[in-house]
PDB file of C-alpha atoms in Angstrom:
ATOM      1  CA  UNK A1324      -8.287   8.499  -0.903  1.00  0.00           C
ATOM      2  CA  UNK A1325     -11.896   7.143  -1.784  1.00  0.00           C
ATOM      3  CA  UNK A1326     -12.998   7.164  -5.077  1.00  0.00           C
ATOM      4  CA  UNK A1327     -16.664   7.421  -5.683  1.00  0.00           C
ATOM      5  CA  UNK A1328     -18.144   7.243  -9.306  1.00  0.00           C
ATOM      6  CA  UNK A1329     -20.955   5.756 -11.598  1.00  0.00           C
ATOM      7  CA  UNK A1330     -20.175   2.050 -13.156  1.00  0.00           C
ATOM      8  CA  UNK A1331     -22.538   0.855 -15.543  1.00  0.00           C
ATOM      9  CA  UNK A1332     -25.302   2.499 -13.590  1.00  0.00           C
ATOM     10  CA  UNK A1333     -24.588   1.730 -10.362  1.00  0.00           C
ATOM     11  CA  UNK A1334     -22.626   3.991  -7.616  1.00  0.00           C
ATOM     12  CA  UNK A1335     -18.967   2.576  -6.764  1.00  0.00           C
ATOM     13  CA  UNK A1336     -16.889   3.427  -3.950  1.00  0.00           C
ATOM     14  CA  UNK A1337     -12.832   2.483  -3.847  1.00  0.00           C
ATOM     15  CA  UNK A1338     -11.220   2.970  -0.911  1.00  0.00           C
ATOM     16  CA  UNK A1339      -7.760   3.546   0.335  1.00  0.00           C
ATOM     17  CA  UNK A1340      -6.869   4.157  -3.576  1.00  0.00           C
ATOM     18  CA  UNK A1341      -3.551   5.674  -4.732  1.00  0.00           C
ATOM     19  CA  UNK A1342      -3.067   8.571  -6.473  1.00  0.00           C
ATOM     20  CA  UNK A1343      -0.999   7.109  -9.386  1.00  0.00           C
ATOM     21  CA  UNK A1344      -4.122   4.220  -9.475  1.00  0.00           C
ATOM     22  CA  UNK A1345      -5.599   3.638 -12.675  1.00  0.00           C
ATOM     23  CA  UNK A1346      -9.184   3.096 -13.678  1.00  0.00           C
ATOM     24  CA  UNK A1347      -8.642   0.334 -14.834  1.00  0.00           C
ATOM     25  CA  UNK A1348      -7.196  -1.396 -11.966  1.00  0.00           C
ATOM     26  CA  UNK A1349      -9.865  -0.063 -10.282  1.00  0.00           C
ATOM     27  CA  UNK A1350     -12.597  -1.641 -12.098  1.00  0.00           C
ATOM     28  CA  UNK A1351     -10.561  -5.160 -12.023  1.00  0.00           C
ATOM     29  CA  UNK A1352      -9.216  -4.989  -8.830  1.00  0.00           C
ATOM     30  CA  UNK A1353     -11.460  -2.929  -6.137  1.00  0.00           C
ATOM     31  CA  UNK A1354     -14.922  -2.951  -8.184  1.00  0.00           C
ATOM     32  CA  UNK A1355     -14.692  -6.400  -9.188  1.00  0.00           C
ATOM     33  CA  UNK A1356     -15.342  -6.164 -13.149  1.00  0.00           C
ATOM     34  CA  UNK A1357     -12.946  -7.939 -15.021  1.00  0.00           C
ATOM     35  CA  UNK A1358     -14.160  -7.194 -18.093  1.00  0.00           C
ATOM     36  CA  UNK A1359     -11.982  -4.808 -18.956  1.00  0.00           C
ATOM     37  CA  UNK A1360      -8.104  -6.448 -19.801  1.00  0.00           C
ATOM     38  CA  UNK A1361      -4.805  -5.078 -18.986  1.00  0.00           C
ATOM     39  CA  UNK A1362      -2.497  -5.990 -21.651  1.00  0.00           C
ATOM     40  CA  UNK A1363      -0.220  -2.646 -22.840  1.00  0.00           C
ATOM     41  CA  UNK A1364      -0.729  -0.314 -19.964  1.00  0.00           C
ATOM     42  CA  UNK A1365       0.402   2.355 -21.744  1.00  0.00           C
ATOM     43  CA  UNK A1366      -2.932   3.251 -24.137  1.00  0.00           C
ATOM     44  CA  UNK A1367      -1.446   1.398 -27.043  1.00  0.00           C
ATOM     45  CA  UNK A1368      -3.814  -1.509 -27.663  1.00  0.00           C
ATOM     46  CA  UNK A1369      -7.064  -0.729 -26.646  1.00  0.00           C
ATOM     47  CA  UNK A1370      -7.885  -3.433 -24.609  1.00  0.00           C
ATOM     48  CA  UNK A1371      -8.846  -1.317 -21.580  1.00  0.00           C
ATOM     49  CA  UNK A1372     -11.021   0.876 -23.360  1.00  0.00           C
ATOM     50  CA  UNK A1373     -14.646   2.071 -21.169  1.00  0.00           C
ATOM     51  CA  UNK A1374     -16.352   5.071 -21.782  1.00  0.00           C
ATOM     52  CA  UNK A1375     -15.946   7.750 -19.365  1.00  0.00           C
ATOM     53  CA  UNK A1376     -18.878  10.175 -19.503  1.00  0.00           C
ATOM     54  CA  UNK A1377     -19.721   8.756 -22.809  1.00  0.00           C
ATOM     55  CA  UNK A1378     -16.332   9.135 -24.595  1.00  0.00           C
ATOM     56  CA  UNK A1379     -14.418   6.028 -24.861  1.00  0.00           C
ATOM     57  CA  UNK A1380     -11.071   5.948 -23.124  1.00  0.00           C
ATOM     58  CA  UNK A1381      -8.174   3.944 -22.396  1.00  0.00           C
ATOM     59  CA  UNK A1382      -8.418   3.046 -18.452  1.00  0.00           C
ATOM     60  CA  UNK A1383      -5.106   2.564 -17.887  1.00  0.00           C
ATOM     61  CA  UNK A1384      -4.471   6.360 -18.832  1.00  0.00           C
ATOM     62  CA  UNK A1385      -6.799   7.807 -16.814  1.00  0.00           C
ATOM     63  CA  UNK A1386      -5.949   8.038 -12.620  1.00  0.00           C
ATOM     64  CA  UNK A1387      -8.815   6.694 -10.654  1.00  0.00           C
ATOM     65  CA  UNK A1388      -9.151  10.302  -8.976  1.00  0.00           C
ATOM     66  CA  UNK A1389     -10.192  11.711 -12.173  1.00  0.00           C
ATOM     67  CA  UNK A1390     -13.765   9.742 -12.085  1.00  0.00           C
ATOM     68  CA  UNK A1391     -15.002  10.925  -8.917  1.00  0.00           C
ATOM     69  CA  UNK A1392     -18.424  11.874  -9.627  1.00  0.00           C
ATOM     70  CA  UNK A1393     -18.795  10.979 -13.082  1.00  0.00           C
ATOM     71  CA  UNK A1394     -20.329   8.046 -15.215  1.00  0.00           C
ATOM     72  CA  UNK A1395     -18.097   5.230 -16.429  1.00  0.00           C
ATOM     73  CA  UNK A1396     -19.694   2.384 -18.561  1.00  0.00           C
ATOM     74  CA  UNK A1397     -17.642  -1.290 -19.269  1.00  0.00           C
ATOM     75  CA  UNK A1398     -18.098  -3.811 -21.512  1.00  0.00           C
ATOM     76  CA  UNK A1399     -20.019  -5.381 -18.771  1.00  0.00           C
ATOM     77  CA  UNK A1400     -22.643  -2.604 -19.189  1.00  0.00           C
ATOM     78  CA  UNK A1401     -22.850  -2.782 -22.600  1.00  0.00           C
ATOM     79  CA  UNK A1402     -25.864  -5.771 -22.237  1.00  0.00           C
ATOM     80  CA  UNK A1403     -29.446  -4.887 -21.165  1.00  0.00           C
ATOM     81  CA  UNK A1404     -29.481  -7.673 -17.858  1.00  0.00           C
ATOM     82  CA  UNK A1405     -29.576 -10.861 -19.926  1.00  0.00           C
ATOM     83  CA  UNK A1406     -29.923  -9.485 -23.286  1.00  0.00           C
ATOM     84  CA  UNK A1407     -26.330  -8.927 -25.262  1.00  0.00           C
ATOM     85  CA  UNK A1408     -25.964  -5.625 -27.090  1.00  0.00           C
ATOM     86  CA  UNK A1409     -26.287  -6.260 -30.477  1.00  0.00           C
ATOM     87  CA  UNK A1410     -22.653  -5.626 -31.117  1.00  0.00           C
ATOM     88  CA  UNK A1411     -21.662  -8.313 -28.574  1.00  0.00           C
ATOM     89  CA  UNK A1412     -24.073 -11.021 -30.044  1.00  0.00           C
ATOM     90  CA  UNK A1413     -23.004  -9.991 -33.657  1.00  0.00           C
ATOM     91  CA  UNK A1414     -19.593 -10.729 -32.385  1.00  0.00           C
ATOM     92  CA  UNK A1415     -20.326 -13.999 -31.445  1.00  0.00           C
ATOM     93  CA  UNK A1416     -22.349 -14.847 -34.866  1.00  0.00           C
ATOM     94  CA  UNK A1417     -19.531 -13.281 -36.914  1.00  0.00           C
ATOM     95  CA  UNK A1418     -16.417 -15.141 -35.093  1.00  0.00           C
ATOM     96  CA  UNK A1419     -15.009 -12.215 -34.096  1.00  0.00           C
ATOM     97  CA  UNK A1420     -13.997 -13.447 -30.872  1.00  0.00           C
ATOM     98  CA  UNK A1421     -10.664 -15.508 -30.502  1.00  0.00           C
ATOM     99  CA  UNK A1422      -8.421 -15.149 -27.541  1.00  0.00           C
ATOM    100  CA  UNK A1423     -10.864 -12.406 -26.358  1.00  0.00           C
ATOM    101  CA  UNK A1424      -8.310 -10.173 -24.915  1.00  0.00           C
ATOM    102  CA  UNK A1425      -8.868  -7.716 -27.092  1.00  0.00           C
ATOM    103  CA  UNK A1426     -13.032  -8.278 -27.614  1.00  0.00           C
ATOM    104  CA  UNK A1427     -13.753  -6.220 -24.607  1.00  0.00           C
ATOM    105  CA  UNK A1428     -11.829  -3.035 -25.891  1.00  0.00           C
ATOM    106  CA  UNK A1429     -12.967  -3.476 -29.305  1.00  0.00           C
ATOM    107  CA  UNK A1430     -16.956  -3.645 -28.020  1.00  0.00           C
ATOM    108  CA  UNK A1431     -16.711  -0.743 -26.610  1.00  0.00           C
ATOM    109  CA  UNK A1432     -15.287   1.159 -29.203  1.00  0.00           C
ATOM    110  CA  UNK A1433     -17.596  -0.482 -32.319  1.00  0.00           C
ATOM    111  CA  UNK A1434     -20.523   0.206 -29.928  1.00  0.00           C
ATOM    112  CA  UNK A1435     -19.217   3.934 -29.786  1.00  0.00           C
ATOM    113  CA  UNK A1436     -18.890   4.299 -33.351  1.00  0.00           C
ATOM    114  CA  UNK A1437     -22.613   2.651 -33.965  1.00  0.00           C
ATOM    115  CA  UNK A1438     -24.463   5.034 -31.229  1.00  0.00           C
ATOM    116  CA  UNK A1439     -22.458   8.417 -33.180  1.00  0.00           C
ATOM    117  CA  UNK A1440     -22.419   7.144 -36.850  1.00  0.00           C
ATOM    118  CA  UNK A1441     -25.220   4.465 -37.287  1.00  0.00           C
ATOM    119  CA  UNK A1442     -24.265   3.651 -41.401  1.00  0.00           C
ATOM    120  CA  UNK A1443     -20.428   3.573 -40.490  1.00  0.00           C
ATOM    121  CA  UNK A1444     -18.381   2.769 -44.347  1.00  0.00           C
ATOM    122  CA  UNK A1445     -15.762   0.173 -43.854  1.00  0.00           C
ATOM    123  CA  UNK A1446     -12.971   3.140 -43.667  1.00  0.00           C
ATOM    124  CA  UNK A1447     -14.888   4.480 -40.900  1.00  0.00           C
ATOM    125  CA  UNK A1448     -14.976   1.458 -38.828  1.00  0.00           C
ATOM    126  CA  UNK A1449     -11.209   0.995 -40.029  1.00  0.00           C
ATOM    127  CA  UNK A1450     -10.571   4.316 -38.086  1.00  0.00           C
ATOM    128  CA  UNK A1451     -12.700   4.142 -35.449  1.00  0.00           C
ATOM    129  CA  UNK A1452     -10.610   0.770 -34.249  1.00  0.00           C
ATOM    130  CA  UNK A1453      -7.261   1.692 -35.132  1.00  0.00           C
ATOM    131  CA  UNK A1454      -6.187   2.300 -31.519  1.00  0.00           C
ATOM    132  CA  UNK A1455      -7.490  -1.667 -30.600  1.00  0.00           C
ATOM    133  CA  UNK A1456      -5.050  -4.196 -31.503  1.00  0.00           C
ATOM    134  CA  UNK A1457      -6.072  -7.854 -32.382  1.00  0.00           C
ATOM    135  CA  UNK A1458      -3.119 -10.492 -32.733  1.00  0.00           C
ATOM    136  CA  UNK A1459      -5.277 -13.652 -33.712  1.00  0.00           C
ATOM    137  CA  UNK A1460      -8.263 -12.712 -36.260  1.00  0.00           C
ATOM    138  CA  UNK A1461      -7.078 -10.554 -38.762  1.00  0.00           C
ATOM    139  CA  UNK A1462      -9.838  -8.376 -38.211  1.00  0.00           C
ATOM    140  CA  UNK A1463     -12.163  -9.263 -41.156  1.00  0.00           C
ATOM    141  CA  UNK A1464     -14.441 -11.013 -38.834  1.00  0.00           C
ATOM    142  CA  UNK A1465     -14.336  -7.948 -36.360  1.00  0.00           C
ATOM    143  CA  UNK A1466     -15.272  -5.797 -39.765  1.00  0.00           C
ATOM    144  CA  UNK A1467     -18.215  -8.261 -40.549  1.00  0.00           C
ATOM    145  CA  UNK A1468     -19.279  -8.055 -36.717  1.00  0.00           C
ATOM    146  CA  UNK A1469     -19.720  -4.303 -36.515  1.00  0.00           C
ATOM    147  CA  UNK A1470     -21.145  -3.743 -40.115  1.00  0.00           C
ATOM    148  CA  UNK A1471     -24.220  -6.589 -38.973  1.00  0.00           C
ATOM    149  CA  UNK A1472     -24.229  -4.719 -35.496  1.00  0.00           C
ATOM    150  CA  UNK A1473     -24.998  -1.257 -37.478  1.00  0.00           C
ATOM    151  CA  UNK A1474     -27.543  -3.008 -39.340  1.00  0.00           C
ATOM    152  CA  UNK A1475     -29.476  -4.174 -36.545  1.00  0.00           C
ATOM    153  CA  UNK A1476     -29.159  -1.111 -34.870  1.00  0.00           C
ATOM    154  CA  UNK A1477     -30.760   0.812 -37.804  1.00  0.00           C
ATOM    155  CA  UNK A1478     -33.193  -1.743 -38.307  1.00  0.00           C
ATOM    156  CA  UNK A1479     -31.802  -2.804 -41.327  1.00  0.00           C
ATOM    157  CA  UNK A1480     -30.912  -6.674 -41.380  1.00  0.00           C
TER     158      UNK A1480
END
């Protein structure tokens, strides 16, 4: 079947794609944004996670047939051209990026949190990433990353 959908602002078209096909091979494999990593494939760990019509999701839960004609946005469209997102450079400042296989996942979601709850507490942010996993920084420097992000973003810092 051909999928046709919205990435990151710009129409896609997949052809030839299975039924049982995930988004998030998808994106990787047919769309050619690698942005996104497959590490659980089973919606454990986050590191897949895009938003789908605005709502973040796991991709490698959701079939590639269920995105025809809707908007999905990847870490790769978090950025404004050249310009990071001010999560994604706050990342960087803060060390919050290791191994990066789960960064991408974990952008997404803080980004999420910021654009619905712009003062997030530090037990909000806790919950808002509890489905992303992170084996190698012990997530205080993901914590510092998305409190300086929400400061930015509400012009604070």
């Amino acid at each position: 079947m051909r999928v046709t959908f919205t990435v990151n602002g710009r129409r896609a078209e997949a052809d030839d794609v299975w039924e049982g096909e995930s988004l998030l091979y998808v994106l990787r494999e047919r769309v050619g944004l690698p942005g996104s990593k497959n590490a659980c494939e089973q919606g454990e760990c986050g590191s897949c996670t895009v938003y789908l019509d605005d709502v973040p999701v796991c991709s490698c839960l959701v079939a590639a047939g269920q995105v025809q004609d809707r908007e999905v946005r990847t870490v790769e469209g978090l950025a404004d051209g050249d310009e990071l997102d001010p999560v994604q450079a706050c990342f960087i400042k803060a060390g919050a990026v290791q191994c990066g296989f789960c960064t991408p996942g974990l952008l997404v979601q803080a980004h999420a949190l910021i654009e619905h709850n712009p003062a997030p507490t530090d037990p909000e942010i806790r919950e808002a990433l509890a489905g992303n996993l992170c084996r190698c920084t012990g997530y205080e420097k993901i914590l510092d990353a998305v409190r300086e992000a929400a400061a930015i973003k509400a012009g604070v810092a």
